[in-house]
């Protein structure tokens, strides 16, 4: 297993396959680098170097009690990038990982480190409803996530992928039990405390200033049937905040569209990276 240790002693697990221009993948909550297997194999075959890490508290990384917030997540990515000496990299983030990408690129993406960024079903600018974000989700939604995690994390981690995450609760959906089981497997590998804390990180962090600071091309991809991160208060707003943004909306596709529709998502990612 490939790991490196951060300044606070956290071991971060990562995969690093191939050679060529690096593509760094940032997973969503409460998953792991394994959520990107389809995309990593696709881009490896296209001649890219593909890298994905397990965020602290997730997957095979240390089950941390502290540092489970966006500033530290971004600093961990910066440490990984320095450890691997990555330059001219493309950073692709899904959901919570999209927030991680926004903060990392805004704070650490200079000096040729980052070539482009992609936000897929991503949480920026901010998910929770506030006076300045009236279209956001009420805090009660995220309190419900926390309560469900505490009450029966194992069942909660079945209900989310079996329902809204992949759109398997929609009439006519082609349900993959394997995808549901794999989501559950990844989630249960991580730490309950880190996952609990991360709900606040992905829902209450305001990425508005981060998006405004990003000066590399950004592709924003979002399904218009995303039941986890509603498009109206995320992608449609984020696209107006970045300097060099391209918005692609996918009709009828769910939050987990990288898994359910890789035959659509992967070629679009490739086209953006090569453009």
mmCIF file of C-alpha atoms in Angstrom:
data_model
loop_
_atom_site.group_PDB
_atom_site.id
_atom_site.type_symbol
_atom_site.label_atom_id
_atom_site.label_comp_id
_atom_site.label_asym_id
_atom_site.label_seq_id
_atom_site.Cartn_x
_atom_site.Cartn_y
_atom_site.Cartn_z
ATOM 1 C CA UNK A 1 0.000 0.000 0.000
ATOM 2 C CA UNK A 2 1.214 3.511 -0.845
ATOM 3 C CA UNK A 3 0.883 5.976 2.008
ATOM 4 C CA UNK A 4 2.506 9.173 3.200
ATOM 5 C CA UNK A 5 2.322 10.868 6.582
ATOM 6 C CA UNK A 6 1.166 14.462 7.092
ATOM 7 C CA UNK A 7 2.622 16.904 9.616
ATOM 8 C CA UNK A 8 0.055 15.906 12.250
ATOM 9 C CA UNK A 9 0.859 12.214 11.869
ATOM 10 C CA UNK A 10 -2.089 11.242 9.675
ATOM 11 C CA UNK A 11 -1.372 8.459 7.192
ATOM 12 C CA UNK A 12 -2.948 9.162 3.807
ATOM 13 C CA UNK A 13 -3.460 6.222 1.458
ATOM 14 C CA UNK A 14 -3.176 6.869 -2.272
ATOM 15 C CA UNK A 15 -3.052 5.108 -5.636
ATOM 16 C CA UNK A 16 -0.578 6.286 -8.268
ATOM 17 C CA UNK A 17 -0.700 4.506 -11.615
ATOM 18 C CA UNK A 18 0.999 5.200 -14.940
ATOM 19 C CA UNK A 19 2.996 8.048 -16.412
ATOM 20 C CA UNK A 20 2.227 11.202 -18.364
ATOM 21 C CA UNK A 21 0.245 14.265 -17.364
ATOM 22 C CA UNK A 22 -1.144 13.676 -13.862
ATOM 23 C CA UNK A 23 -4.868 13.582 -13.140
ATOM 24 C CA UNK A 24 -5.759 13.742 -9.447
ATOM 25 C CA UNK A 25 -9.185 12.463 -8.372
ATOM 26 C CA UNK A 26 -10.951 13.670 -5.208
ATOM 27 C CA UNK A 27 -13.786 11.447 -3.921
ATOM 28 C CA UNK A 28 -17.092 12.317 -2.294
ATOM 29 C CA UNK A 29 -18.415 11.636 1.211
ATOM 30 C CA UNK A 30 -18.167 9.043 2.770
ATOM 31 C CA UNK A 31 -16.311 7.131 0.064
ATOM 32 C CA UNK A 32 -12.697 6.459 -0.942
ATOM 33 C CA UNK A 33 -10.332 6.506 -3.900
ATOM 34 C CA UNK A 34 -12.059 3.309 -5.082
ATOM 35 C CA UNK A 35 -15.036 5.379 -6.229
ATOM 36 C CA UNK A 36 -12.857 6.507 -9.161
ATOM 37 C CA UNK A 37 -11.788 3.051 -10.406
ATOM 38 C CA UNK A 38 -13.679 3.360 -13.699
ATOM 39 C CA UNK A 39 -12.239 6.784 -14.488
ATOM 40 C CA UNK A 40 -8.718 5.820 -13.388
ATOM 41 C CA UNK A 41 -8.653 2.778 -15.653
ATOM 42 C CA UNK A 42 -10.071 4.836 -18.540
ATOM 43 C CA UNK A 43 -7.445 7.580 -18.265
ATOM 44 C CA UNK A 44 -4.614 5.162 -17.545
ATOM 45 C CA UNK A 45 -5.454 3.518 -20.876
ATOM 46 C CA UNK A 46 -5.290 6.958 -22.538
ATOM 47 C CA UNK A 47 -1.699 7.497 -21.360
ATOM 48 C CA UNK A 48 -2.233 9.615 -18.257
ATOM 49 C CA UNK A 49 -0.804 9.259 -14.761
ATOM 50 C CA UNK A 50 -3.791 8.764 -12.458
ATOM 51 C CA UNK A 51 -3.744 9.461 -8.716
ATOM 52 C CA UNK A 52 -6.475 9.161 -6.092
ATOM 53 C CA UNK A 53 -6.217 9.367 -2.312
ATOM 54 C CA UNK A 54 -8.448 8.401 0.591
ATOM 55 C CA UNK A 55 -9.289 11.632 2.412
ATOM 56 C CA UNK A 56 -8.281 11.592 6.088
ATOM 57 C CA UNK A 57 -10.825 9.622 8.073
ATOM 58 C CA UNK A 58 -11.998 7.831 4.924
ATOM 59 C CA UNK A 59 -11.097 4.494 3.368
ATOM 60 C CA UNK A 60 -7.626 3.256 4.269
ATOM 61 C CA UNK A 61 -6.330 6.545 5.667
ATOM 62 C CA UNK A 62 -6.075 7.205 9.405
ATOM 63 C CA UNK A 63 -9.461 7.428 11.158
ATOM 64 C CA UNK A 64 -8.788 10.912 12.465
ATOM 65 C CA UNK A 65 -10.658 12.613 15.299
ATOM 66 C CA UNK A 66 -9.337 16.040 14.235
ATOM 67 C CA UNK A 67 -8.723 17.955 11.033
ATOM 68 C CA UNK A 68 -11.931 16.809 9.381
ATOM 69 C CA UNK A 69 -12.621 20.139 7.676
ATOM 70 C CA UNK A 70 -11.850 21.739 4.325
ATOM 71 C CA UNK A 71 -8.740 23.716 5.248
ATOM 72 C CA UNK A 72 -6.998 20.563 6.432
ATOM 73 C CA UNK A 73 -8.339 18.474 3.554
ATOM 74 C CA UNK A 74 -6.819 20.968 1.099
ATOM 75 C CA UNK A 75 -3.541 21.058 3.042
ATOM 76 C CA UNK A 76 -3.409 17.247 2.909
ATOM 77 C CA UNK A 77 -3.796 17.385 -0.876
ATOM 78 C CA UNK A 78 -1.022 19.984 -1.086
ATOM 79 C CA UNK A 79 1.209 17.675 0.959
ATOM 80 C CA UNK A 80 0.410 14.744 -1.341
ATOM 81 C CA UNK A 81 1.122 16.855 -4.431
ATOM 82 C CA UNK A 82 4.456 17.926 -2.942
ATOM 83 C CA UNK A 83 5.267 14.329 -1.941
ATOM 84 C CA UNK A 84 4.688 13.165 -5.533
ATOM 85 C CA UNK A 85 6.109 16.414 -7.035
ATOM 86 C CA UNK A 86 3.125 16.821 -9.356
ATOM 87 C CA UNK A 87 3.083 19.638 -11.910
ATOM 88 C CA UNK A 88 0.601 20.608 -14.645
ATOM 89 C CA UNK A 89 -2.010 18.371 -13.001
ATOM 90 C CA UNK A 90 -5.731 18.190 -13.670
ATOM 91 C CA UNK A 91 -7.745 17.981 -10.444
ATOM 92 C CA UNK A 92 -11.171 16.324 -10.669
ATOM 93 C CA UNK A 93 -13.516 16.376 -7.685
ATOM 94 C CA UNK A 94 -16.929 14.825 -7.130
ATOM 95 C CA UNK A 95 -19.376 16.189 -4.559
ATOM 96 C CA UNK A 96 -17.387 16.880 -1.352
ATOM 97 C CA UNK A 97 -14.274 16.293 -3.438
ATOM 98 C CA UNK A 98 -15.328 19.197 -5.631
ATOM 99 C CA UNK A 99 -15.175 21.448 -2.600
ATOM 100 C CA UNK A 100 -11.753 20.040 -1.784
ATOM 101 C CA UNK A 101 -10.603 20.809 -5.342
ATOM 102 C CA UNK A 102 -11.908 24.383 -5.175
ATOM 103 C CA UNK A 103 -10.093 25.120 -1.922
ATOM 104 C CA UNK A 104 -6.890 23.326 -2.954
ATOM 105 C CA UNK A 105 -6.636 25.039 -6.348
ATOM 106 C CA UNK A 106 -7.454 28.463 -4.888
ATOM 107 C CA UNK A 107 -4.841 28.176 -2.134
ATOM 108 C CA UNK A 108 -2.109 25.937 -3.519
ATOM 109 C CA UNK A 109 -2.597 25.757 -7.288
ATOM 110 C CA UNK A 110 0.035 28.270 -8.377
ATOM 111 C CA UNK A 111 3.559 27.802 -9.724
ATOM 112 C CA UNK A 112 2.435 25.434 -12.469
ATOM 113 C CA UNK A 113 0.978 22.868 -10.095
ATOM 114 C CA UNK A 114 -2.515 22.913 -11.631
ATOM 115 C CA UNK A 115 -3.443 22.992 -15.329
ATOM 116 C CA UNK A 116 -7.221 22.568 -15.086
ATOM 117 C CA UNK A 117 -9.963 21.640 -12.630
ATOM 118 C CA UNK A 118 -13.248 19.747 -12.882
ATOM 119 C CA UNK A 119 -16.174 19.903 -10.460
ATOM 120 C CA UNK A 120 -18.688 17.057 -10.812
ATOM 121 C CA UNK A 121 -21.937 17.147 -8.834
ATOM 122 C CA UNK A 122 -19.921 19.384 -6.546
ATOM 123 C CA UNK A 123 -20.982 21.182 -3.363
ATOM 124 C CA UNK A 124 -19.637 24.716 -4.087
ATOM 125 C CA UNK A 125 -20.465 27.516 -3.585
ATOM 126 C CA UNK A 126 -22.261 26.445 -0.347
ATOM 127 C CA UNK A 127 -24.976 23.893 0.340
ATOM 128 C CA UNK A 128 -26.694 25.061 3.505
ATOM 129 C CA UNK A 129 -29.399 27.718 3.485
ATOM 130 C CA UNK A 130 -28.232 31.046 4.902
ATOM 131 C CA UNK A 131 -29.276 34.691 4.612
ATOM 132 C CA UNK A 132 -26.807 35.067 1.740
ATOM 133 C CA UNK A 133 -27.736 31.674 0.225
ATOM 134 C CA UNK A 134 -31.538 31.556 0.417
ATOM 135 C CA UNK A 135 -31.779 28.736 -2.126
ATOM 136 C CA UNK A 136 -29.737 26.326 0.002
ATOM 137 C CA UNK A 137 -30.916 23.266 1.895
ATOM 138 C CA UNK A 138 -32.149 23.809 5.482
ATOM 139 C CA UNK A 139 -29.703 22.851 8.239
ATOM 140 C CA UNK A 140 -32.312 20.281 9.332
ATOM 141 C CA UNK A 141 -31.395 18.192 6.266
ATOM 142 C CA UNK A 142 -27.814 17.858 7.445
ATOM 143 C CA UNK A 143 -28.869 17.377 11.062
ATOM 144 C CA UNK A 144 -30.873 14.441 9.703
ATOM 145 C CA UNK A 145 -27.731 13.022 8.066
ATOM 146 C CA UNK A 146 -25.898 13.253 11.391
ATOM 147 C CA UNK A 147 -28.741 11.652 13.322
ATOM 148 C CA UNK A 148 -28.992 8.773 10.834
ATOM 149 C CA UNK A 149 -25.223 8.203 10.967
ATOM 150 C CA UNK A 150 -25.243 8.017 14.759
ATOM 151 C CA UNK A 151 -28.364 5.861 14.962
ATOM 152 C CA UNK A 152 -27.390 3.176 12.418
ATOM 153 C CA UNK A 153 -24.517 4.099 10.141
ATOM 154 C CA UNK A 154 -24.523 0.718 8.393
ATOM 155 C CA UNK A 155 -28.192 1.004 7.385
ATOM 156 C CA UNK A 156 -27.836 4.678 6.445
ATOM 157 C CA UNK A 157 -24.977 3.698 4.123
ATOM 158 C CA UNK A 158 -27.299 1.245 2.378
ATOM 159 C CA UNK A 159 -30.226 3.640 2.082
ATOM 160 C CA UNK A 160 -28.279 6.492 0.451
ATOM 161 C CA UNK A 161 -26.876 4.562 -2.560
ATOM 162 C CA UNK A 162 -30.004 2.409 -2.926
ATOM 163 C CA UNK A 163 -32.049 5.604 -3.189
ATOM 164 C CA UNK A 164 -31.090 9.159 -4.147
ATOM 165 C CA UNK A 165 -27.321 8.931 -4.715
ATOM 166 C CA UNK A 166 -27.530 6.941 -7.946
ATOM 167 C CA UNK A 167 -31.150 7.810 -8.712
ATOM 168 C CA UNK A 168 -32.122 4.192 -8.084
ATOM 169 C CA UNK A 169 -35.318 5.485 -6.463
ATOM 170 C CA UNK A 170 -36.529 6.817 -9.826
ATOM 171 C CA UNK A 171 -39.102 4.886 -11.833
ATOM 172 C CA UNK A 172 -37.430 2.799 -14.525
ATOM 173 C CA UNK A 173 -33.949 3.108 -13.026
ATOM 174 C CA UNK A 174 -31.536 0.295 -13.840
ATOM 175 C CA UNK A 175 -30.430 -0.665 -10.326
ATOM 176 C CA UNK A 176 -26.940 -2.081 -9.766
ATOM 177 C CA UNK A 177 -26.788 -3.975 -6.475
ATOM 178 C CA UNK A 178 -23.023 -4.113 -6.945
ATOM 179 C CA UNK A 179 -22.806 -0.312 -6.967
ATOM 180 C CA UNK A 180 -24.914 -0.130 -3.791
ATOM 181 C CA UNK A 181 -22.763 -2.763 -2.074
ATOM 182 C CA UNK A 182 -19.547 -1.057 -3.175
ATOM 183 C CA UNK A 183 -20.756 2.295 -1.822
ATOM 184 C CA UNK A 184 -21.554 0.595 1.500
ATOM 185 C CA UNK A 185 -18.164 -1.147 1.548
ATOM 186 C CA UNK A 186 -16.281 2.094 0.979
ATOM 187 C CA UNK A 187 -18.327 3.998 3.542
ATOM 188 C CA UNK A 188 -17.924 1.412 6.289
ATOM 189 C CA UNK A 189 -14.141 1.373 5.797
ATOM 190 C CA UNK A 190 -13.962 4.959 7.054
ATOM 191 C CA UNK A 191 -14.241 6.392 10.539
ATOM 192 C CA UNK A 192 -17.603 7.377 12.033
ATOM 193 C CA UNK A 193 -16.165 10.486 13.743
ATOM 194 C CA UNK A 194 -14.507 11.750 10.557
ATOM 195 C CA UNK A 195 -17.656 11.100 8.538
ATOM 196 C CA UNK A 196 -19.798 12.887 11.126
ATOM 197 C CA UNK A 197 -17.510 15.926 11.059
ATOM 198 C CA UNK A 198 -17.347 15.906 7.270
ATOM 199 C CA UNK A 199 -21.093 16.537 7.018
ATOM 200 C CA UNK A 200 -20.460 20.016 8.419
ATOM 201 C CA UNK A 201 -17.467 20.437 6.113
ATOM 202 C CA UNK A 202 -19.369 19.687 2.927
ATOM 203 C CA UNK A 203 -22.587 21.472 3.868
ATOM 204 C CA UNK A 204 -21.479 24.632 5.675
ATOM 205 C CA UNK A 205 -18.160 25.572 4.041
ATOM 206 C CA UNK A 206 -18.496 28.650 1.826
ATOM 207 C CA UNK A 207 -16.372 28.252 -1.329
ATOM 208 C CA UNK A 208 -17.434 31.525 -2.962
ATOM 209 C CA UNK A 209 -14.067 33.222 -2.551
ATOM 210 C CA UNK A 210 -12.223 30.061 -3.585
ATOM 211 C CA UNK A 211 -14.136 29.904 -6.868
ATOM 212 C CA UNK A 212 -13.399 33.565 -7.579
ATOM 213 C CA UNK A 213 -9.651 33.025 -7.055
ATOM 214 C CA UNK A 214 -9.274 30.082 -9.446
ATOM 215 C CA UNK A 215 -7.533 31.256 -12.620
ATOM 216 C CA UNK A 216 -7.280 27.970 -14.570
ATOM 217 C CA UNK A 217 -10.002 26.547 -16.838
ATOM 218 C CA UNK A 218 -12.774 24.847 -14.867
ATOM 219 C CA UNK A 219 -15.320 22.343 -16.185
ATOM 220 C CA UNK A 220 -18.485 22.138 -14.085
ATOM 221 C CA UNK A 221 -20.533 18.963 -14.728
ATOM 222 C CA UNK A 222 -23.863 18.322 -13.025
ATOM 223 C CA UNK A 223 -26.887 16.107 -13.502
ATOM 224 C CA UNK A 224 -30.171 17.990 -13.477
ATOM 225 C CA UNK A 225 -31.723 15.133 -11.461
ATOM 226 C CA UNK A 226 -29.092 15.337 -8.717
ATOM 227 C CA UNK A 227 -31.044 14.657 -5.505
ATOM 228 C CA UNK A 228 -28.014 15.036 -3.214
ATOM 229 C CA UNK A 229 -26.570 18.350 -4.413
ATOM 230 C CA UNK A 230 -29.407 20.202 -6.189
ATOM 231 C CA UNK A 231 -28.096 21.878 -9.334
ATOM 232 C CA UNK A 232 -29.836 25.237 -8.874
ATOM 233 C CA UNK A 233 -27.851 26.104 -5.759
ATOM 234 C CA UNK A 234 -24.531 24.592 -6.826
ATOM 235 C CA UNK A 235 -23.347 24.270 -10.427
ATOM 236 C CA UNK A 236 -25.544 27.047 -11.791
ATOM 237 C CA UNK A 237 -24.113 29.471 -9.215
ATOM 238 C CA UNK A 238 -20.520 28.168 -9.322
ATOM 239 C CA UNK A 239 -20.342 28.631 -13.099
ATOM 240 C CA UNK A 240 -20.933 32.367 -12.617
ATOM 241 C CA UNK A 241 -18.141 32.710 -10.051
ATOM 242 C CA UNK A 242 -15.159 31.119 -11.818
ATOM 243 C CA UNK A 243 -13.173 33.166 -14.350
ATOM 244 C CA UNK A 244 -12.810 30.455 -17.000
ATOM 245 C CA UNK A 245 -15.794 28.184 -16.440
ATOM 246 C CA UNK A 246 -17.606 25.778 -18.744
ATOM 247 C CA UNK A 247 -20.928 24.372 -17.533
ATOM 248 C CA UNK A 248 -22.262 21.038 -18.793
ATOM 249 C CA UNK A 249 -25.692 19.954 -17.567
ATOM 250 C CA UNK A 250 -26.743 16.309 -17.996
ATOM 251 C CA UNK A 251 -30.461 15.804 -18.427
ATOM 252 C CA UNK A 252 -31.897 13.193 -16.066
ATOM 253 C CA UNK A 253 -28.567 12.104 -14.625
ATOM 254 C CA UNK A 254 -28.095 11.542 -10.864
ATOM 255 C CA UNK A 255 -25.498 12.611 -8.332
ATOM 256 C CA UNK A 256 -23.416 9.485 -8.844
ATOM 257 C CA UNK A 257 -23.328 9.789 -12.627
ATOM 258 C CA UNK A 258 -19.624 8.906 -12.875
ATOM 259 C CA UNK A 259 -20.624 5.402 -11.765
ATOM 260 C CA UNK A 260 -23.984 5.092 -13.513
ATOM 261 C CA UNK A 261 -22.993 6.717 -16.822
ATOM 262 C CA UNK A 262 -19.201 6.555 -17.307
ATOM 263 C CA UNK A 263 -19.703 6.116 -21.058
ATOM 264 C CA UNK A 264 -21.020 9.703 -21.107
ATOM 265 C CA UNK A 265 -18.850 11.323 -18.429
ATOM 266 C CA UNK A 266 -15.427 9.892 -19.324
ATOM 267 C CA UNK A 267 -15.309 11.110 -22.958
ATOM 268 C CA UNK A 268 -16.424 14.581 -21.858
ATOM 269 C CA UNK A 269 -13.656 14.680 -19.253
ATOM 270 C CA UNK A 270 -11.131 13.568 -21.873
ATOM 271 C CA UNK A 271 -12.297 16.218 -24.344
ATOM 272 C CA UNK A 272 -11.919 18.955 -21.715
ATOM 273 C CA UNK A 273 -8.465 17.783 -20.650
ATOM 274 C CA UNK A 274 -7.286 17.631 -24.257
ATOM 275 C CA UNK A 275 -8.855 20.938 -25.271
#
